[in-house]
PDB file of C-alpha atoms in Angstrom:
ATOM      1  CA  MET A 990      37.514  17.934  70.085  1.00 71.00           C
ATOM      2  CA  THR A 991      34.413  15.895  69.878  1.00 86.00           C
ATOM      3  CA  ALA A 992      33.279  18.497  67.149  1.00 84.00           C
ATOM      4  CA  CYS A 993      36.030  18.396  65.057  1.00 89.00           C
ATOM      5  CA  VAL A 994      35.802  14.301  64.772  1.00 92.00           C
ATOM      6  CA  ALA A 995      32.450  15.137  63.614  1.00 92.00           C
ATOM      7  CA  ALA A 996      33.583  17.549  61.287  1.00 92.00           C
ATOM      8  CA  VAL A 997      35.977  14.691  59.559  1.00 93.00           C
ATOM      9  CA  MET A 998      33.260  12.296  59.067  1.00 95.00           C
ATOM     10  CA  LEU A 999      31.075  15.309  57.311  1.00 94.00           C
ATOM     11  CA  LEU A1000      32.690  15.460  54.952  1.00 94.00           C
ATOM     12  CA  GLY A1001      34.604  11.868  55.265  1.00 95.00           C
ATOM     13  CA  GLY A1002      31.125  11.815  54.177  1.00 95.00           C
ATOM     14  CA  GLY A1003      30.169  14.634  52.201  1.00 96.00           C
ATOM     15  CA  ALA A1004      32.592  12.887  49.752  1.00 97.00           C
ATOM     16  CA  TRP A1005      31.460  10.067  48.765  1.00 97.00           C
ATOM     17  CA  ALA A1006      27.762  11.633  48.149  1.00 96.00           C
ATOM     18  CA  ALA A1007      30.299  13.419  46.400  1.00 97.00           C
ATOM     19  CA  LEU A1008      31.343  10.575  44.234  1.00 97.00           C
ATOM     20  CA  TYR A1009      28.115   8.898  44.034  1.00 97.00           C
ATOM     21  CA  GLY A1010      25.995  11.472  42.680  1.00 96.00           C
ATOM     22  CA  ALA A1011      28.358  12.288  40.517  1.00 97.00           C
ATOM     23  CA  ARG A1012      28.947   8.408  38.861  1.00 97.00           C
ATOM     24  CA  LEU A1013      24.684   8.070  38.723  1.00 96.00           C
ATOM     25  CA  VAL A1014      24.762  11.532  37.262  1.00 96.00           C
ATOM     26  CA  THR A1015      27.016  10.359  34.026  1.00 96.00           C
ATOM     27  CA  ARG A1016      24.998   7.217  33.934  1.00 96.00           C
ATOM     28  CA  ALA A1017      21.828   9.142  33.700  1.00 95.00           C
ATOM     29  CA  VAL A1018      23.563  11.139  31.499  1.00 96.00           C
ATOM     30  CA  ARG A1019      25.051   8.582  28.904  1.00 96.00           C
ATOM     31  CA  ARG A1020      21.586   6.641  28.726  1.00 94.00           C
ATOM     32  CA  ALA A1021      19.981   9.185  28.675  1.00 91.00           C
ATOM     33  CA  ASP A1022      17.354   8.022  26.534  1.00 92.00           C
ATOM     34  CA  ALA A1023      16.553   5.050  29.386  1.00 88.00           C
ATOM     35  CA  ALA A1024      13.042   4.731  31.478  1.00 86.00           C
ATOM     36  CA  ASP A1025      14.988   4.540  34.125  1.00 88.00           C
ATOM     37  CA  ALA A1026      17.285   7.649  33.958  1.00 91.00           C
ATOM     38  CA  SER A1027      15.546  10.369  35.019  1.00 91.00           C
ATOM     39  CA  LEU A1028      15.651   8.943  38.272  1.00 91.00           C
ATOM     40  CA  THR A1029      19.225   8.157  38.381  1.00 93.00           C
ATOM     41  CA  LEU A1030      20.100  11.824  37.310  1.00 94.00           C
ATOM     42  CA  MET A1031      17.334  12.435  40.511  1.00 92.00           C
ATOM     43  CA  ARG A1032      19.614  10.446  42.346  1.00 93.00           C
ATOM     44  CA  GLY A1033      22.949  11.841  41.883  1.00 95.00           C
ATOM     45  CA  ILE A1034      21.388  15.073  42.005  1.00 94.00           C
ATOM     46  CA  ARG A1035      20.385  14.205  45.708  1.00 94.00           C
ATOM     47  CA  GLY A1036      23.753  12.925  46.190  1.00 95.00           C
ATOM     48  CA  VAL A1037      25.538  16.497  45.250  1.00 95.00           C
ATOM     49  CA  VAL A1038      23.039  18.127  47.365  1.00 94.00           C
ATOM     50  CA  VAL A1039      23.540  15.785  50.743  1.00 95.00           C
ATOM     51  CA  ALA A1040      27.365  16.708  49.813  1.00 96.00           C
ATOM     52  CA  VAL A1041      27.627  20.360  49.770  1.00 95.00           C
ATOM     53  CA  ALA A1042      24.913  20.442  53.220  1.00 95.00           C
ATOM     54  CA  ALA A1043      27.788  18.533  54.900  1.00 95.00           C
ATOM     55  CA  TRP A1044      30.700  19.928  53.780  1.00 96.00           C
ATOM     56  CA  ALA A1045      28.252  23.561  55.302  1.00 95.00           C
ATOM     57  CA  LEU A1046      27.375  21.669  58.449  1.00 94.00           C
ATOM     58  CA  ALA A1047      31.108  20.606  58.801  1.00 95.00           C
ATOM     59  CA  GLY A1048      32.124  24.064  57.888  1.00 94.00           C
ATOM     60  CA  GLY A1049      30.679  25.516  60.711  1.00 94.00           C
ATOM     61  CA  LEU A1050      31.318  22.720  63.012  1.00 92.00           C
ATOM     62  CA  LEU A1051      34.826  23.587  62.476  1.00 92.00           C
ATOM     63  CA  LEU A1052      34.891  27.143  61.895  1.00 92.00           C
ATOM     64  CA  ALA A1053      32.439  27.563  64.469  1.00 90.00           C
ATOM     65  CA  GLN A1054      29.515  29.619  62.043  1.00 91.00           C
ATOM     66  CA  THR A1055      26.371  29.283  63.132  1.00 94.00           C
ATOM     67  CA  TRP A1056      26.051  31.055  60.009  1.00 94.00           C
ATOM     68  CA  LEU A1057      27.129  27.537  57.753  1.00 93.00           C
ATOM     69  CA  LEU A1058      25.117  24.826  60.416  1.00 93.00           C
ATOM     70  CA  VAL A1059      22.368  26.799  59.108  1.00 95.00           C
ATOM     71  CA  PHE A1060      22.253  27.012  55.993  1.00 95.00           C
ATOM     72  CA  GLY A1061      23.906  23.316  56.399  1.00 93.00           C
ATOM     73  CA  ALA A1062      20.596  22.585  56.853  1.00 94.00           C
ATOM     74  CA  VAL A1063      17.606  24.390  55.486  1.00 95.00           C
ATOM     75  CA  PHE A1064      18.971  23.651  52.416  1.00 93.00           C
ATOM     76  CA  LEU A1065      19.302  19.692  53.209  1.00 92.00           C
ATOM     77  CA  ALA A1066      16.254  19.614  54.410  1.00 94.00           C
ATOM     78  CA  GLU A1067      14.597  22.151  51.082  1.00 94.00           C
ATOM     79  CA  GLU A1068      15.996  20.335  48.362  1.00 91.00           C
ATOM     80  CA  LEU A1069      15.885  17.796  49.510  1.00 90.00           C
ATOM     81  CA  TYR A1070      12.153  17.749  49.598  1.00 94.00           C
ATOM     82  CA  GLU A1071      12.720  19.311  46.351  1.00 92.00           C
ATOM     83  CA  THR A1072      13.992  16.983  44.738  1.00 90.00           C
ATOM     84  CA  GLY A1073      11.975  14.152  46.512  1.00 90.00           C
ATOM     85  CA  VAL A1074       8.260  16.177  45.328  1.00 93.00           C
ATOM     86  CA  VAL A1075      10.201  15.956  41.183  1.00 91.00           C
ATOM     87  CA  VAL A1076      10.775  11.620  42.012  1.00 89.00           C
ATOM     88  CA  LEU A1077       7.126  10.908  43.436  1.00 91.00           C
ATOM     89  CA  ILE A1078       6.351  12.631  40.502  1.00 91.00           C
ATOM     90  CA  LEU A1079       8.617  10.725  37.928  1.00 86.00           C
ATOM     91  CA  ARG A1080       7.503   7.772  39.680  1.00 87.00           C
ATOM     92  CA  ARG A1081       3.572   8.725  39.433  1.00 89.00           C
ATOM     93  CA  SER A1082       3.644   9.733  35.448  1.00 85.00           C
ATOM     94  CA  ALA A1083       5.853   6.181  34.742  1.00 74.00           C
ATOM     95  CA  SER A1084       3.353   3.610  36.247  1.00 69.00           C
TER      96      SER A1084
END
């Protein structure tokens, strides 16, 4: 029962993160020549990544599949590290 509650929360959080990320990506593309468009795009990509990872974790909990839990955790960690490095480079180059 607890796994179902956690999975529903992950599904809802993933949906929110996907919508938030899509909105940021759309904003960055529309204002591509703005100074902060690259950082906004990276924040949007992070939102989509969090959504995919949350949905994988929810699927792992609902279906009792260990590989989905591992995939969700590893995917989230790798993508947050990767986008963090890109954001650091973008912020350093802006100043």
